[in-house]
Amino acid sequence: MGNVGQEPTITNLENGKKVAHFSLATNEYYKDAKGQKQTETNWHTIVAWGKTAEIIEKYVGKGKEVGVTGKLKSRSYEDKDGIKRYVTEIEANEILLLGSKNDK
């Protein structure tokens, strides 16, 4: 569960399917050695296909609180300079809309 970092990007594929991409911020709270409450924010890249992407397009916007279930997917690609890059994303198969009904 976390908050959407920016408006989701929706791509319509040639086969008629949709794919959604967005970042999700999750917070971890802990106390440091001095007993002070600390927050650590982690960012995750979320990818969703088909019906899940359609739900995201309709109901999910920047700042919206959502829950995501899915699986971790790792892949590599070559950037424009020919350097091999590695990416780990969460492929969402289910999304839970949290927060108030009017949030988007």
Coordinates of N, CA, C and O in Angstrom, one line a residue:
M1 N 0.8 -1.2 0.0 CA 0.0 0.0 0.0 C 0.9 1.2 0.0 O 1.9 1.3 0.6
G2 N 0.5 2.2 -0.8 CA 1.2 3.5 -0.8 C 0.5 4.5 -1.6 O -0.7 4.4 -1.9
N3 N 1.2 5.6 -1.9 CA 0.6 6.7 -2.6 C 1.2 6.8 -4.0 O 2.4 6.7 -4.2
V4 N 0.4 7.1 -5.0 CA 0.8 7.3 -6.4 C 1.6 8.5 -6.5 O 1.2 9.6 -6.1
G5 N 2.8 8.4 -7.2 CA 3.7 9.5 -7.3 C 3.4 10.5 -8.4 O 3.7 11.7 -8.2
Q6 N 2.9 10.1 -9.5 CA 2.5 11.0 -10.6 C 1.3 10.3 -11.3 O 1.0 9.2 -11.1
E7 N 0.7 11.1 -12.2 CA -0.4 10.6 -13.0 C 0.1 9.3 -13.8 O 1.1 9.4 -14.4
P8 N -0.7 8.3 -13.7 CA -0.3 7.1 -14.5 C -0.3 7.3 -16.0 O -1.0 8.1 -16.5
T9 N 0.7 6.7 -16.6 CA 0.8 6.7 -18.1 C 0.1 5.5 -18.6 O 0.4 4.4 -18.3
I10 N -0.9 5.8 -19.5 CA -1.7 4.7 -20.1 C -1.3 4.6 -21.6 O -1.3 5.6 -22.3
T11 N -0.9 3.4 -22.1 CA -0.6 3.2 -23.5 C -1.6 2.2 -24.1 O -1.9 1.2 -23.5
N12 N -2.1 2.6 -25.2 CA -3.0 1.7 -26.0 C -2.2 0.9 -27.0 O -1.6 1.5 -27.8
L13 N -2.2 -0.4 -26.8 CA -1.4 -1.2 -27.7 C -2.2 -1.5 -29.0 O -3.4 -1.4 -29.0
E14 N -1.4 -1.9 -30.0 CA -2.0 -2.3 -31.3 C -3.1 -3.3 -31.2 O -4.1 -3.3 -32.0
N15 N -2.9 -4.3 -30.3 CA -3.9 -5.4 -30.2 C -5.1 -5.0 -29.4 O -6.0 -5.8 -29.1
G16 N -5.2 -3.7 -29.0 CA -6.4 -3.2 -28.3 C -6.3 -3.2 -26.8 O -7.1 -2.7 -26.1
K17 N -5.3 -3.9 -26.3 CA -5.0 -3.9 -24.8 C -4.4 -2.6 -24.4 O -3.8 -1.9 -25.1
K18 N -4.5 -2.4 -23.1 CA -3.9 -1.2 -22.4 C -2.9 -1.6 -21.5 O -3.0 -2.7 -20.9
V19 N -1.9 -0.8 -21.3 CA -0.9 -1.0 -20.2 C -0.7 0.3 -19.5 O -0.7 1.4 -20.1
A20 N -0.7 0.2 -18.1 CA -0.5 1.4 -17.3 C 0.8 1.3 -16.5 O 1.3 0.2 -16.1
H21 N 1.5 2.5 -16.4 CA 2.7 2.6 -15.7 C 2.6 3.7 -14.7 O 2.1 4.8 -15.0
F22 N 3.0 3.5 -13.4 CA 3.1 4.6 -12.4 C 4.0 4.2 -11.3 O 4.4 3.1 -11.2
S23 N 4.4 5.3 -10.6 CA 5.3 5.0 -9.4 C 4.5 5.1 -8.1 O 3.5 5.8 -8.1
L24 N 4.9 4.3 -7.2 CA 4.2 4.2 -5.9 C 5.2 4.4 -4.8 O 6.2 3.7 -4.8
A25 N 4.8 5.3 -3.9 CA 5.7 5.5 -2.7 C 5.1 4.8 -1.5 O 3.9 4.9 -1.2
T26 N 6.0 4.0 -0.9 CA 5.6 3.4 0.4 C 6.5 3.9 1.5 O 7.7 4.2 1.3
N27 N 6.0 4.0 2.7 CA 6.7 4.5 3.8 C 6.9 3.5 4.9 O 6.0 2.7 5.2
E28 N 8.1 3.5 5.5 CA 8.5 2.6 6.6 C 8.8 3.5 7.7 O 9.6 4.5 7.6
Y29 N 8.2 3.3 8.9 CA 8.5 4.1 10.1 C 9.3 3.3 11.1 O 9.0 2.1 11.3
Y30 N 10.2 4.0 11.7 CA 11.1 3.3 12.7 C 11.6 4.4 13.6 O 11.6 5.6 13.3
K31 N 12.2 3.9 14.8 CA 12.9 4.9 15.7 C 14.4 4.7 15.6 O 14.9 3.5 15.5
D32 N 15.1 5.8 15.5 CA 16.5 5.7 15.4 C 17.1 5.5 16.8 O 16.4 5.3 17.8
A33 N 18.5 5.5 16.8 CA 19.2 5.2 18.1 C 18.9 6.1 19.2 O 19.0 5.8 20.4
K34 N 18.4 7.4 18.8 CA 18.1 8.4 19.8 C 16.6 8.3 20.2 O 16.1 9.2 21.0
G35 N 15.9 7.4 19.6 CA 14.4 7.2 19.9 C 13.5 8.2 19.1 O 12.4 8.3 19.4
Q36 N 14.1 8.9 18.1 CA 13.4 9.8 17.3 C 12.7 9.0 16.2 O 13.3 8.1 15.5
K37 N 11.4 9.3 15.9 CA 10.7 8.6 14.8 C 11.2 9.1 13.5 O 11.4 10.3 13.2
Q38 N 11.5 8.1 12.6 CA 12.1 8.3 11.3 C 11.1 7.7 10.2 O 10.5 6.7 10.5
T39 N 11.2 8.3 9.1 CA 10.4 7.8 7.9 C 11.3 7.5 6.8 O 12.1 8.4 6.4
E40 N 11.2 6.3 6.2 CA 12.0 6.0 5.0 C 11.0 5.7 3.9 O 10.1 4.9 4.0
T41 N 11.1 6.5 2.8 CA 10.2 6.3 1.7 C 10.9 5.5 0.6 O 12.1 5.8 0.2
N42 N 10.2 4.5 0.0 CA 10.8 3.7 -1.1 C 9.8 3.9 -2.3 O 8.6 4.0 -2.1
W43 N 10.4 4.0 -3.5 CA 9.6 4.2 -4.7 C 9.6 2.9 -5.5 O 10.7 2.2 -5.6
H44 N 8.5 2.5 -6.0 CA 8.3 1.3 -6.8 C 7.7 1.6 -8.1 O 6.7 2.4 -8.2
T45 N 8.1 1.0 -9.2 CA 7.5 1.1 -10.5 C 6.4 0.0 -10.7 O 6.7 -1.1 -10.5
I46 N 5.2 0.5 -11.0 CA 4.1 -0.5 -11.1 C 3.7 -0.5 -12.6 O 3.6 0.5 -13.3
V47 N 3.5 -1.7 -13.1 CA 3.0 -2.0 -14.5 C 1.7 -2.8 -14.4 O 1.7 -3.8 -13.6
A48 N 0.7 -2.4 -15.1 CA -0.5 -3.2 -15.1 C -1.1 -3.3 -16.5 O -0.9 -2.4 -17.3
W49 N -1.7 -4.5 -16.8 CA -2.2 -4.8 -18.2 C -3.7 -5.0 -18.1 O -4.3 -5.3 -17.1
G50 N -4.3 -4.8 -19.3 CA -5.7 -5.2 -19.5 C -6.7 -4.5 -18.6 O -6.7 -3.2 -18.5
K51 N -7.5 -5.3 -18.0 CA -8.6 -4.7 -17.1 C -8.0 -3.9 -16.0 O -8.6 -2.9 -15.6
T52 N -6.9 -4.4 -15.4 CA -6.3 -3.6 -14.3 C -5.9 -2.3 -14.8 O -6.1 -1.3 -14.1
A53 N -5.3 -2.2 -15.9 CA -4.9 -0.9 -16.5 C -6.1 0.0 -16.7 O -6.0 1.2 -16.5
E54 N -7.2 -0.6 -17.2 CA -8.4 0.2 -17.4 C -8.9 0.8 -16.1 O -9.4 2.0 -16.1
I55 N -8.9 0.1 -15.0 CA -9.3 0.6 -13.7 C -8.4 1.7 -13.3 O -8.8 2.7 -12.8
I56 N -7.1 1.5 -13.5 CA -6.1 2.6 -13.1 C -6.4 3.8 -13.9 O -6.4 4.9 -13.3
E57 N -6.6 3.7 -15.2 CA -6.9 4.8 -16.0 C -8.1 5.6 -15.5 O -8.1 6.8 -15.5
K58 N -9.1 4.9 -15.1 CA -10.4 5.5 -14.7 C -10.4 6.1 -13.3 O -10.9 7.2 -13.0
Y59 N -9.7 5.4 -12.3 CA -9.8 5.8 -10.9 C -8.6 6.2 -10.2 O -8.7 6.7 -9.1
V60 N -7.4 6.1 -10.8 CA -6.2 6.3 -10.1 C -5.5 7.6 -10.6 O -5.3 7.8 -11.8
G61 N -5.1 8.5 -9.7 CA -4.4 9.7 -10.0 C -3.3 10.0 -9.0 O -3.1 9.3 -8.0
K62 N -2.5 11.0 -9.3 CA -1.4 11.4 -8.4 C -1.9 11.6 -7.0 O -2.9 12.3 -6.8
G63 N -1.2 11.1 -6.0 CA -1.5 11.2 -4.6 C -2.5 10.2 -4.1 O -2.6 10.0 -2.9
K64 N -3.2 9.5 -5.0 CA -4.2 8.5 -4.6 C -3.5 7.4 -3.8 O -2.5 6.9 -4.1
E65 N -4.2 7.0 -2.7 CA -3.7 5.8 -1.9 C -4.3 4.5 -2.5 O -5.5 4.4 -2.7
V66 N -3.4 3.6 -2.8 CA -3.8 2.3 -3.4 C -3.0 1.2 -2.8 O -1.9 1.4 -2.2
G67 N -3.6 0.0 -2.9 CA -2.9 -1.2 -2.5 C -2.7 -2.0 -3.8 O -3.6 -2.0 -4.7
V68 N -1.6 -2.7 -3.9 CA -1.3 -3.4 -5.2 C -0.8 -4.8 -4.8 O 0.0 -5.0 -3.8
T69 N -1.4 -5.8 -5.5 CA -0.8 -7.2 -5.4 C -0.3 -7.6 -6.8 O -0.9 -7.1 -7.8
G70 N 0.7 -8.3 -6.8 CA 1.3 -8.7 -8.1 C 2.6 -9.5 -7.8 O 2.8 -10.0 -6.8
K71 N 3.4 -9.4 -8.9 CA 4.7 -10.1 -8.8 C 5.8 -9.3 -9.2 O 5.6 -8.3 -10.0
L72 N 7.0 -9.5 -8.7 CA 8.2 -8.8 -9.1 C 8.7 -9.3 -10.5 O 8.7 -10.5 -10.7
K73 N 9.0 -8.4 -11.4 CA 9.5 -8.8 -12.7 C 10.8 -8.0 -12.9 O 10.8 -6.8 -12.7
S74 N 11.9 -8.7 -13.3 CA 13.1 -8.0 -13.6 C 13.4 -8.2 -15.1 O 13.1 -9.2 -15.7
R75 N 13.9 -7.1 -15.7 CA 14.3 -7.2 -17.1 C 15.5 -6.3 -17.3 O 15.9 -5.5 -16.4
S76 N 16.1 -6.4 -18.5 CA 17.2 -5.5 -18.8 C 17.0 -4.9 -20.2 O 16.2 -5.5 -21.0
Y77 N 17.6 -3.8 -20.5 CA 17.5 -3.2 -21.8 C 18.8 -2.4 -22.0 O 19.6 -2.1 -21.1
E78 N 19.0 -2.0 -23.2 CA 20.2 -1.1 -23.5 C 19.7 0.3 -23.7 O 18.7 0.6 -24.4
D79 N 20.3 1.3 -23.0 CA 19.9 2.6 -23.1 C 20.5 3.2 -24.4 O 21.2 2.5 -25.2
K80 N 20.2 4.5 -24.7 CA 20.6 5.1 -25.9 C 22.1 5.2 -26.1 O 22.6 5.3 -27.2
D81 N 22.9 5.0 -25.0 CA 24.4 5.0 -25.1 C 24.9 3.6 -25.2 O 26.1 3.4 -25.1
G82 N 24.0 2.6 -25.3 CA 24.5 1.2 -25.4 C 24.8 0.6 -24.1 O 25.4 -0.5 -24.1
I83 N 24.5 1.2 -23.0 CA 24.8 0.7 -21.7 C 23.6 -0.2 -21.2 O 22.4 0.2 -21.3
K84 N 23.9 -1.4 -20.8 CA 22.9 -2.3 -20.3 C 22.4 -1.9 -19.0 O 23.1 -1.7 -18.0
R85 N 21.0 -1.7 -18.9 CA 20.4 -1.3 -17.6 C 19.5 -2.4 -17.2 O 18.9 -3.2 -17.9
Y86 N 19.3 -2.5 -15.8 CA 18.4 -3.5 -15.2 C 17.3 -2.8 -14.5 O 17.5 -1.8 -13.8
V87 N 16.1 -3.3 -14.6 CA 14.9 -2.8 -14.0 C 14.1 -3.9 -13.3 O 14.0 -5.0 -13.8
T88 N 13.6 -3.5 -12.1 CA 12.7 -4.4 -11.4 C 11.4 -3.6 -11.2 O 11.4 -2.5 -10.7
E89 N 10.3 -4.2 -11.6 CA 9.0 -3.6 -11.5 C 8.0 -4.6 -10.8 O 8.3 -5.7 -10.7
I90 N 7.0 -4.0 -10.4 CA 5.9 -4.8 -9.8 C 4.8 -4.9 -10.9 O 4.3 -3.9 -11.4
E91 N 4.5 -6.1 -11.4 CA 3.4 -6.3 -12.3 C 2.2 -6.6 -11.5 O 2.0 -7.6 -10.9
A92 N 1.3 -5.6 -11.5 CA 0.1 -5.6 -10.7 C -1.0 -6.5 -11.4 O -1.2 -6.4 -12.6
N93 N -1.5 -7.4 -10.6 CA -2.7 -8.2 -11.1 C -4.0 -7.8 -10.4 O -5.0 -8.2 -10.8
E94 N -3.8 -7.0 -9.3 CA -5.0 -6.5 -8.6 C -4.6 -5.2 -7.9 O -3.5 -4.9 -7.5
I95 N -5.6 -4.3 -7.9 CA -5.4 -3.0 -7.3 C -6.6 -2.7 -6.4 O -7.7 -2.9 -6.7
L96 N -6.2 -2.2 -5.2 CA -7.2 -1.8 -4.2 C -7.3 -0.3 -4.1 O -6.2 0.3 -3.8
L97 N -8.4 0.3 -4.3 CA -8.6 1.7 -4.3 C -8.9 2.1 -2.8 O -9.9 1.7 -2.3
L98 N -8.0 2.9 -2.2 CA -8.2 3.3 -0.8 C -8.5 4.8 -0.8 O -8.5 5.5 -1.8
G99 N -8.6 5.4 0.4 CA -8.9 6.8 0.5 C -10.3 7.1 0.3 O -11.2 6.2 0.1
S100 N -10.7 8.4 0.2 CA -12.1 8.8 0.0 C -12.5 8.5 -1.5 O -11.7 8.5 -2.4
K101 N -13.8 8.4 -1.6 CA -14.4 8.1 -3.0 C -14.1 9.2 -4.0 O -14.0 8.9 -5.2
N102 N -13.9 10.4 -3.6 CA -13.7 11.6 -4.5 C -12.2 11.8 -4.9 O -11.9 12.6 -5.7
D103 N -11.3 11.1 -4.2 CA -9.9 11.2 -4.6 C -9.7 10.6 -6.0 O -10.2 9.6 -6.3
K104 N -8.9 11.4 -6.7 CA -8.3 10.8 -8.0 C -7.0 11.5 -8.3 O -6.8 12.6 -8.0

